[in-house]
mmCIF file of C-alpha atoms in Angstrom:
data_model
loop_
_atom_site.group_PDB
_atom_site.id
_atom_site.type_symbol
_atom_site.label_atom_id
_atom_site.label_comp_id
_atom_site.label_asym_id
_atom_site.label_seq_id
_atom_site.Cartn_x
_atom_site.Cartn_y
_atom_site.Cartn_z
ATOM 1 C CA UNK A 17 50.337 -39.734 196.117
ATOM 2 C CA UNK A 18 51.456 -37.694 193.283
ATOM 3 C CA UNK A 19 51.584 -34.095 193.834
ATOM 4 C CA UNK A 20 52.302 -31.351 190.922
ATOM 5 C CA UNK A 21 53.932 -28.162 192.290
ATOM 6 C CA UNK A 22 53.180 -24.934 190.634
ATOM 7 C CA UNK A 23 53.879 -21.022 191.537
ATOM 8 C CA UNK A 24 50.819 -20.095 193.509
ATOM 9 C CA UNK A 25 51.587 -16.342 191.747
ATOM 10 C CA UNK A 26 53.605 -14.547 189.757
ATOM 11 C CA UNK A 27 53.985 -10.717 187.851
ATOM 12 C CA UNK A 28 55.270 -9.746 184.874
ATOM 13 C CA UNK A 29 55.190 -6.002 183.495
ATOM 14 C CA UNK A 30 53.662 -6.016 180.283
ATOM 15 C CA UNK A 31 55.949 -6.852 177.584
ATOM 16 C CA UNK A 32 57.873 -8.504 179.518
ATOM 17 C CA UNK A 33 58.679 -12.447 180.054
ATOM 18 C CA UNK A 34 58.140 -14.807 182.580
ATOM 19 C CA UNK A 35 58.611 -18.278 182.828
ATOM 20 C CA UNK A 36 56.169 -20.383 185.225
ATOM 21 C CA UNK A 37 57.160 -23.844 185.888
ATOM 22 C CA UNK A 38 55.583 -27.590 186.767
ATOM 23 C CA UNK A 39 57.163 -29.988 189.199
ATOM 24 C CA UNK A 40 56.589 -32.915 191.106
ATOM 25 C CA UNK A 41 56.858 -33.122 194.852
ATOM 26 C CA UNK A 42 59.564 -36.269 194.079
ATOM 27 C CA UNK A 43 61.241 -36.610 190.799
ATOM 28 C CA UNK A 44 61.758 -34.988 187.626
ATOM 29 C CA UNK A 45 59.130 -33.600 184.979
ATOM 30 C CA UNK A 46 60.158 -35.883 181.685
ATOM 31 C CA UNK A 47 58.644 -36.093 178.282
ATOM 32 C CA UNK A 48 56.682 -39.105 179.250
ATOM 33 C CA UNK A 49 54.766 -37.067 182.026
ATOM 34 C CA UNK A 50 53.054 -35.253 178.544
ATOM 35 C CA UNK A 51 53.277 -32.105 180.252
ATOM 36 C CA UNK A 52 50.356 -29.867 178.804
ATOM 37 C CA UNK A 53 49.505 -26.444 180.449
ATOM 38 C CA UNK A 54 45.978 -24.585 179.934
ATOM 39 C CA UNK A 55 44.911 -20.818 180.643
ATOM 40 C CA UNK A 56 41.999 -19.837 182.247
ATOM 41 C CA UNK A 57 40.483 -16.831 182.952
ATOM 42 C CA UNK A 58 37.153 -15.958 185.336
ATOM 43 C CA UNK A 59 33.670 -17.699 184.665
ATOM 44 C CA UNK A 60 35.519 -19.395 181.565
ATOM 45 C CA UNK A 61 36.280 -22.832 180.706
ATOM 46 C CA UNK A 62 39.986 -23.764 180.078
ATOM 47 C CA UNK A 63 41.770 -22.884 177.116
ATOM 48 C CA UNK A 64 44.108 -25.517 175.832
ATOM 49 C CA UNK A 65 47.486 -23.936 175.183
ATOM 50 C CA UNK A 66 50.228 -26.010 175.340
ATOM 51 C CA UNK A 67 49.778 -30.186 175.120
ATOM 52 C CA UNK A 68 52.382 -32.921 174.975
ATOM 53 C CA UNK A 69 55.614 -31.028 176.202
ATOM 54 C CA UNK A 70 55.721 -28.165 173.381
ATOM 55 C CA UNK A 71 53.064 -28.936 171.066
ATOM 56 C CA UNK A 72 51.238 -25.380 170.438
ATOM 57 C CA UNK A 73 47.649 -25.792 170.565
ATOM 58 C CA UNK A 74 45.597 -24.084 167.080
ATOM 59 C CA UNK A 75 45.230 -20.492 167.574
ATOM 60 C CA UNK A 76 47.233 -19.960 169.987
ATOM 61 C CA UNK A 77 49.999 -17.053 169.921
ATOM 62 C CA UNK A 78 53.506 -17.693 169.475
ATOM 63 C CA UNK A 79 54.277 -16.105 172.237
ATOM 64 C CA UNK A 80 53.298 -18.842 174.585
ATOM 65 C CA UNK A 81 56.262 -21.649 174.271
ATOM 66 C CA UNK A 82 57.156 -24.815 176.952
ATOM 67 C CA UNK A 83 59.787 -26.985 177.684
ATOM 68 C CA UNK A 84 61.461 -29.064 180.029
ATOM 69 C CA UNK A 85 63.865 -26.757 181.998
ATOM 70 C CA UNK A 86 66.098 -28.449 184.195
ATOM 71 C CA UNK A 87 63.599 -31.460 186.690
ATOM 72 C CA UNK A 88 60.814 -29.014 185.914
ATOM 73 C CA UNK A 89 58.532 -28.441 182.867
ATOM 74 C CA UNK A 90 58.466 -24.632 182.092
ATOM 75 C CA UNK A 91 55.550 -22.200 180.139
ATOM 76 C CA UNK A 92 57.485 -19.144 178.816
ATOM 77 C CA UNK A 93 55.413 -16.572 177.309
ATOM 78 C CA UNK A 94 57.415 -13.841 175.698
ATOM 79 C CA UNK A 95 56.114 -9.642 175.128
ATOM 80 C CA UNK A 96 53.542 -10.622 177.946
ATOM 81 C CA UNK A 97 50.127 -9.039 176.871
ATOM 82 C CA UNK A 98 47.024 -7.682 179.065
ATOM 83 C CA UNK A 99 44.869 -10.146 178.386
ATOM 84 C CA UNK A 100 47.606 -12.829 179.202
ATOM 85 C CA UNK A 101 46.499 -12.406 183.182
ATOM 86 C CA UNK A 102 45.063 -15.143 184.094
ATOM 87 C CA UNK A 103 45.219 -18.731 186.010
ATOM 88 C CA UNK A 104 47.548 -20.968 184.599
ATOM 89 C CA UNK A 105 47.652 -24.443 185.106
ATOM 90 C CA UNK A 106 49.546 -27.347 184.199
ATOM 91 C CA UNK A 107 48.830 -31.439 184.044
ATOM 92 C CA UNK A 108 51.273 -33.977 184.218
ATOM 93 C CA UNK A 109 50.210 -37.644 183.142
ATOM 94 C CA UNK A 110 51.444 -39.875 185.804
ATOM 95 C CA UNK A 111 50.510 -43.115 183.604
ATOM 96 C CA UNK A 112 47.897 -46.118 183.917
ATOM 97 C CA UNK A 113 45.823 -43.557 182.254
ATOM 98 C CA UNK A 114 45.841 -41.012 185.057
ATOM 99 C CA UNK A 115 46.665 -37.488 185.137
ATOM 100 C CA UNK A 116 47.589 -35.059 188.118
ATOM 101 C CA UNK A 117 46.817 -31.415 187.836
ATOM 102 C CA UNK A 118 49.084 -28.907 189.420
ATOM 103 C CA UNK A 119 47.490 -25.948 191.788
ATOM 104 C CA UNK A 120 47.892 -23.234 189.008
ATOM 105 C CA UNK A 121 49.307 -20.043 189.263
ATOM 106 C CA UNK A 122 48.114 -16.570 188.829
ATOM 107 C CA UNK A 123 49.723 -14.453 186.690
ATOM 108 C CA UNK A 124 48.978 -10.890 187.128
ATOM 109 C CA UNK A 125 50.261 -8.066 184.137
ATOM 110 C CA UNK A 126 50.916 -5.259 185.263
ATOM 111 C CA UNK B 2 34.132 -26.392 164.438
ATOM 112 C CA UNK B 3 34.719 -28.947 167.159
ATOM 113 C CA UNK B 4 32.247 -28.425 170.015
ATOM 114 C CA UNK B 5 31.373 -30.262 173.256
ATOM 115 C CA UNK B 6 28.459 -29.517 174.881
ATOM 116 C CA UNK B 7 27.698 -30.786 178.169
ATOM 117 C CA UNK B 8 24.043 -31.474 179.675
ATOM 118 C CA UNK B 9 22.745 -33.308 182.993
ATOM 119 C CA UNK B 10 23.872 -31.215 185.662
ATOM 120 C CA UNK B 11 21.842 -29.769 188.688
ATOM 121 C CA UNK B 12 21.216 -30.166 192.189
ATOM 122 C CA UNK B 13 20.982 -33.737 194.121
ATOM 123 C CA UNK B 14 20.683 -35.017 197.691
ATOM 124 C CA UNK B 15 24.170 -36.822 199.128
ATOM 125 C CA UNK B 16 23.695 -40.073 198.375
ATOM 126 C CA UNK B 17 22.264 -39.873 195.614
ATOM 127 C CA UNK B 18 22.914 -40.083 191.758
ATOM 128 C CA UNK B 19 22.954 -37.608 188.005
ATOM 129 C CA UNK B 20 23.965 -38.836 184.438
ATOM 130 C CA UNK B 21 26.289 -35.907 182.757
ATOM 131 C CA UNK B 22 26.437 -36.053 179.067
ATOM 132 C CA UNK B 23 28.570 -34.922 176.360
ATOM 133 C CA UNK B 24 27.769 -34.107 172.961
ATOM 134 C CA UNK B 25 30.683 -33.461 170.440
ATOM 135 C CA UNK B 26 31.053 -32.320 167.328
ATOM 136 C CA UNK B 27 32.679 -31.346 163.936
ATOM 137 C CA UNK B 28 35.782 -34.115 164.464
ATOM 138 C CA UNK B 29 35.965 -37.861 164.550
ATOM 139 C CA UNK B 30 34.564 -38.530 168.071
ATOM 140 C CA UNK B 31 35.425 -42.299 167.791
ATOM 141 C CA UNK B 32 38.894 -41.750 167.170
ATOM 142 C CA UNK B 33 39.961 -39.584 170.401
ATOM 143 C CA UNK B 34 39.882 -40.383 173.817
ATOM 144 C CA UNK B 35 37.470 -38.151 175.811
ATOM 145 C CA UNK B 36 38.039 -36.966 179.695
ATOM 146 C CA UNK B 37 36.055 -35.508 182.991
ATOM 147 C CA UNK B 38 37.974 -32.639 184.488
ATOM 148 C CA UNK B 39 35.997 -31.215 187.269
ATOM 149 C CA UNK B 40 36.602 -27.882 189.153
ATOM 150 C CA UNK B 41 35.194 -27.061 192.398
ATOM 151 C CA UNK B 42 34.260 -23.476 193.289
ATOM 152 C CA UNK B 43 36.657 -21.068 193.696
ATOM 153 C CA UNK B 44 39.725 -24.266 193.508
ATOM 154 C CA UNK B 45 41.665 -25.715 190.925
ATOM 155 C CA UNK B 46 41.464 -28.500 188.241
ATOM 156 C CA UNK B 47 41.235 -32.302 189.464
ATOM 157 C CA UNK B 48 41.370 -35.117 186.644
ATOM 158 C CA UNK B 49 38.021 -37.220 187.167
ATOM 159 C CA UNK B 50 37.975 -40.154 184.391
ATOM 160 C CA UNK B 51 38.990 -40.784 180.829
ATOM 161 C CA UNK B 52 37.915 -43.041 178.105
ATOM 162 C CA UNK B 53 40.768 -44.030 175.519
ATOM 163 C CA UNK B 54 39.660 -43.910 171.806
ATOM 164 C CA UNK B 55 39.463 -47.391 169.534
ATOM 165 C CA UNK B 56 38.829 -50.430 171.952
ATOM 166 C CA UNK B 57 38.048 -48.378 174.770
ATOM 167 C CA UNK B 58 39.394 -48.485 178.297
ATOM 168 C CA UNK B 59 38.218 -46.587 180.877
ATOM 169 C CA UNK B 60 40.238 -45.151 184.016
ATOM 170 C CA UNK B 61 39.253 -43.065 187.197
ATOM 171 C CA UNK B 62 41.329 -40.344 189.606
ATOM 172 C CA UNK B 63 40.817 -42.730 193.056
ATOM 173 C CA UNK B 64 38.434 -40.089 194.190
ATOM 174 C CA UNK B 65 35.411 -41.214 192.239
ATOM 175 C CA UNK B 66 36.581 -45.378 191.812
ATOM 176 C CA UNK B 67 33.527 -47.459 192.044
ATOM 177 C CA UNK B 68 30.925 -44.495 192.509
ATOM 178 C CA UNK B 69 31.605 -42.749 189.031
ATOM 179 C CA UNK B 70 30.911 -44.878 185.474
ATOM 180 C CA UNK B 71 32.512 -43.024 182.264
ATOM 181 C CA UNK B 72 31.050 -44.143 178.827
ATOM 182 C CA UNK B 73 30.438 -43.448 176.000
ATOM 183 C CA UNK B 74 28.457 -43.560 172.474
ATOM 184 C CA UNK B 75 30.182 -43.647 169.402
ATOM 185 C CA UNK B 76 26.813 -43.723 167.278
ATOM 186 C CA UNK B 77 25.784 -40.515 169.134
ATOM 187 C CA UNK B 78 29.145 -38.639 169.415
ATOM 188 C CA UNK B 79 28.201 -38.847 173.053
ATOM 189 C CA UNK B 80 30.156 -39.052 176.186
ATOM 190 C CA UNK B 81 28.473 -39.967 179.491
ATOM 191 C CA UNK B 82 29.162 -39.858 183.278
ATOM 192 C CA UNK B 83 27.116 -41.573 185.883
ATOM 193 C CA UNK B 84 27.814 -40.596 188.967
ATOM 194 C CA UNK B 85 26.549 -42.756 192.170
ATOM 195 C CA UNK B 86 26.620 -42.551 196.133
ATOM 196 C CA UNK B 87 27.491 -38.804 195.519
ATOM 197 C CA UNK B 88 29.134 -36.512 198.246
ATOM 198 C CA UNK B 89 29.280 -32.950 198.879
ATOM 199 C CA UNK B 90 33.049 -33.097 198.053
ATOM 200 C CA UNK B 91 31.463 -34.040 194.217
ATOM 201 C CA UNK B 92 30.110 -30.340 193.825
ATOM 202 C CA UNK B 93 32.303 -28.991 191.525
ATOM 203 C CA UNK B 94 31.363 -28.136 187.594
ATOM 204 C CA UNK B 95 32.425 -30.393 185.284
ATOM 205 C CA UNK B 96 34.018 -30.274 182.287
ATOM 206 C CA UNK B 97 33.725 -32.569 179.344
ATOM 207 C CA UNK B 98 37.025 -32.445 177.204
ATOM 208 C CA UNK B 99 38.400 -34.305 173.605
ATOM 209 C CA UNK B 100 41.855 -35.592 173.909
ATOM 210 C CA UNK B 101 44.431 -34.986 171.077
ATOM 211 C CA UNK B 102 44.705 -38.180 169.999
ATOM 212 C CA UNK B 103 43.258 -41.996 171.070
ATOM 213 C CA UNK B 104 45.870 -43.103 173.900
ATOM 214 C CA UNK B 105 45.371 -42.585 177.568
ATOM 215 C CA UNK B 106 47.998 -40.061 177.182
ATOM 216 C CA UNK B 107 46.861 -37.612 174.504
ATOM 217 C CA UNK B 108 45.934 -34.470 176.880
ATOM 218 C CA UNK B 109 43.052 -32.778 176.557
ATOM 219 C CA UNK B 110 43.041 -29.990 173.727
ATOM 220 C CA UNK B 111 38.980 -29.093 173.550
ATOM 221 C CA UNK B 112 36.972 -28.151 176.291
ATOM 222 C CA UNK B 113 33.439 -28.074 176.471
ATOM 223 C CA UNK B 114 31.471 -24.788 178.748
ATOM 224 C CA UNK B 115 30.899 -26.933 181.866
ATOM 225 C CA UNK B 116 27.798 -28.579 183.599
ATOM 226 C CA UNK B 117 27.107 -27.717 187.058
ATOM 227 C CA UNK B 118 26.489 -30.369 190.184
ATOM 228 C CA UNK B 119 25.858 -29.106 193.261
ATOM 229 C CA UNK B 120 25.226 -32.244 195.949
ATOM 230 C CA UNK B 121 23.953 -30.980 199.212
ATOM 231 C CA UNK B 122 20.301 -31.410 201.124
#
């Protein structure tokens, strides 16, 4: 079974950047795993920020970038901002049409 | 403005069954494969089922094989979920989303506000 590893927390001071990343419990993150991450803050749906590795979703700030870093896919959001605490979670596509979600991780700014 | 905007949710006995729907709008809902991402309270996200855009195939997480039916009609801009034999592990809300593209893997990019199943007696 497929499991996707995420930082159950994290802080960042505001302005500051942090990276959070997405692995797999065995094996490396690749472009083929479509790595896509979402935000998502209390009593509110998911907001699509990041699909298909780096692809910015509309709207969102440039701030928020990804990547593959090293066996890991990474969301690096740069001048964190208050409103940028939240959940976080990432969703690797693990193929035959199936995708794994990793635990998220909650950022706090402070 | 795309929209999704899901309906059917509400309380039901283990065991038993509830249709979820889906209705999208303002882009080319035949052209995009659609998803079920369901979130129980207080956890995190868990993949449920997808249906790919053009021909249409359909695939499930393991957890809801053979219980849970995806589908979906392109004349209505509708996407459905029947869900069967339904435990209390089901209660989570779930979330209709539009996939970026038609393949089975185009993430999601739109996410609808949620419908609510709660299975307990």
């Amino acid at each position: 079974q497929t499991v996707v590893t995420q930082e159950p927390s994290f802080s960042v001071s505001p302005e500051g950047t942090v990276t959070l990343t997405c692995g797999l419990s065995s094996g490396s993150v690749a472009r083929s795993h479509y790595p896509s991450w979402y935000q998502q803050t209390p009593g509110q749906a998911p907001r699509t920020l990041i699909y298909s590795t780096s692809i910015r979703s509309s709207g969102v700030p440039d701030r928020f970038s990804a990547s593959i870093l090293g066996k890991k896919a990474a969301l690096t959001i740069t001048g964190a901002q208050a409103d940028d605490d939240a959940e976080y979670f990432c969703v690797l596509y693990t193929g035959g049409g199936s995708w794994v979600f990793g635990g998220g991780t909650k950022l706090t700014v402070l | 403005e795309v929209q999704l905007l899901e309906s059917g949710g509400g309380l039901v006995q283990p065991g038993g069954s509830l249709r979820l729907s889906c209705a999208a709008s303002g882009f080319n809902f035949s052209n995009h494969a659609m998803s079920w991402v369901r979130q129980a309270p207080g956890k995190g996200l868990e993949w449920v089922s997808s249906f790919s855009g053009g021909g249409g195939t359909t695939y499930y997480a393991d957890s809801v094989k053979g219980r849970f039916t995806v589908s979906r009609d392109n004349s209505k801009d509708t996407l459905y979920l029947q869900m069967n034999r339904l435990r209390s592990e089901d209660t989570a809300l779930y979330y209709c989303a539009k996939c970026s593209g038609w393949r089975p893997y185009d993430a999601f990019d739109i996410w609808g506000q949620g419908a609510m199943v709660t299975v307990s007696s």
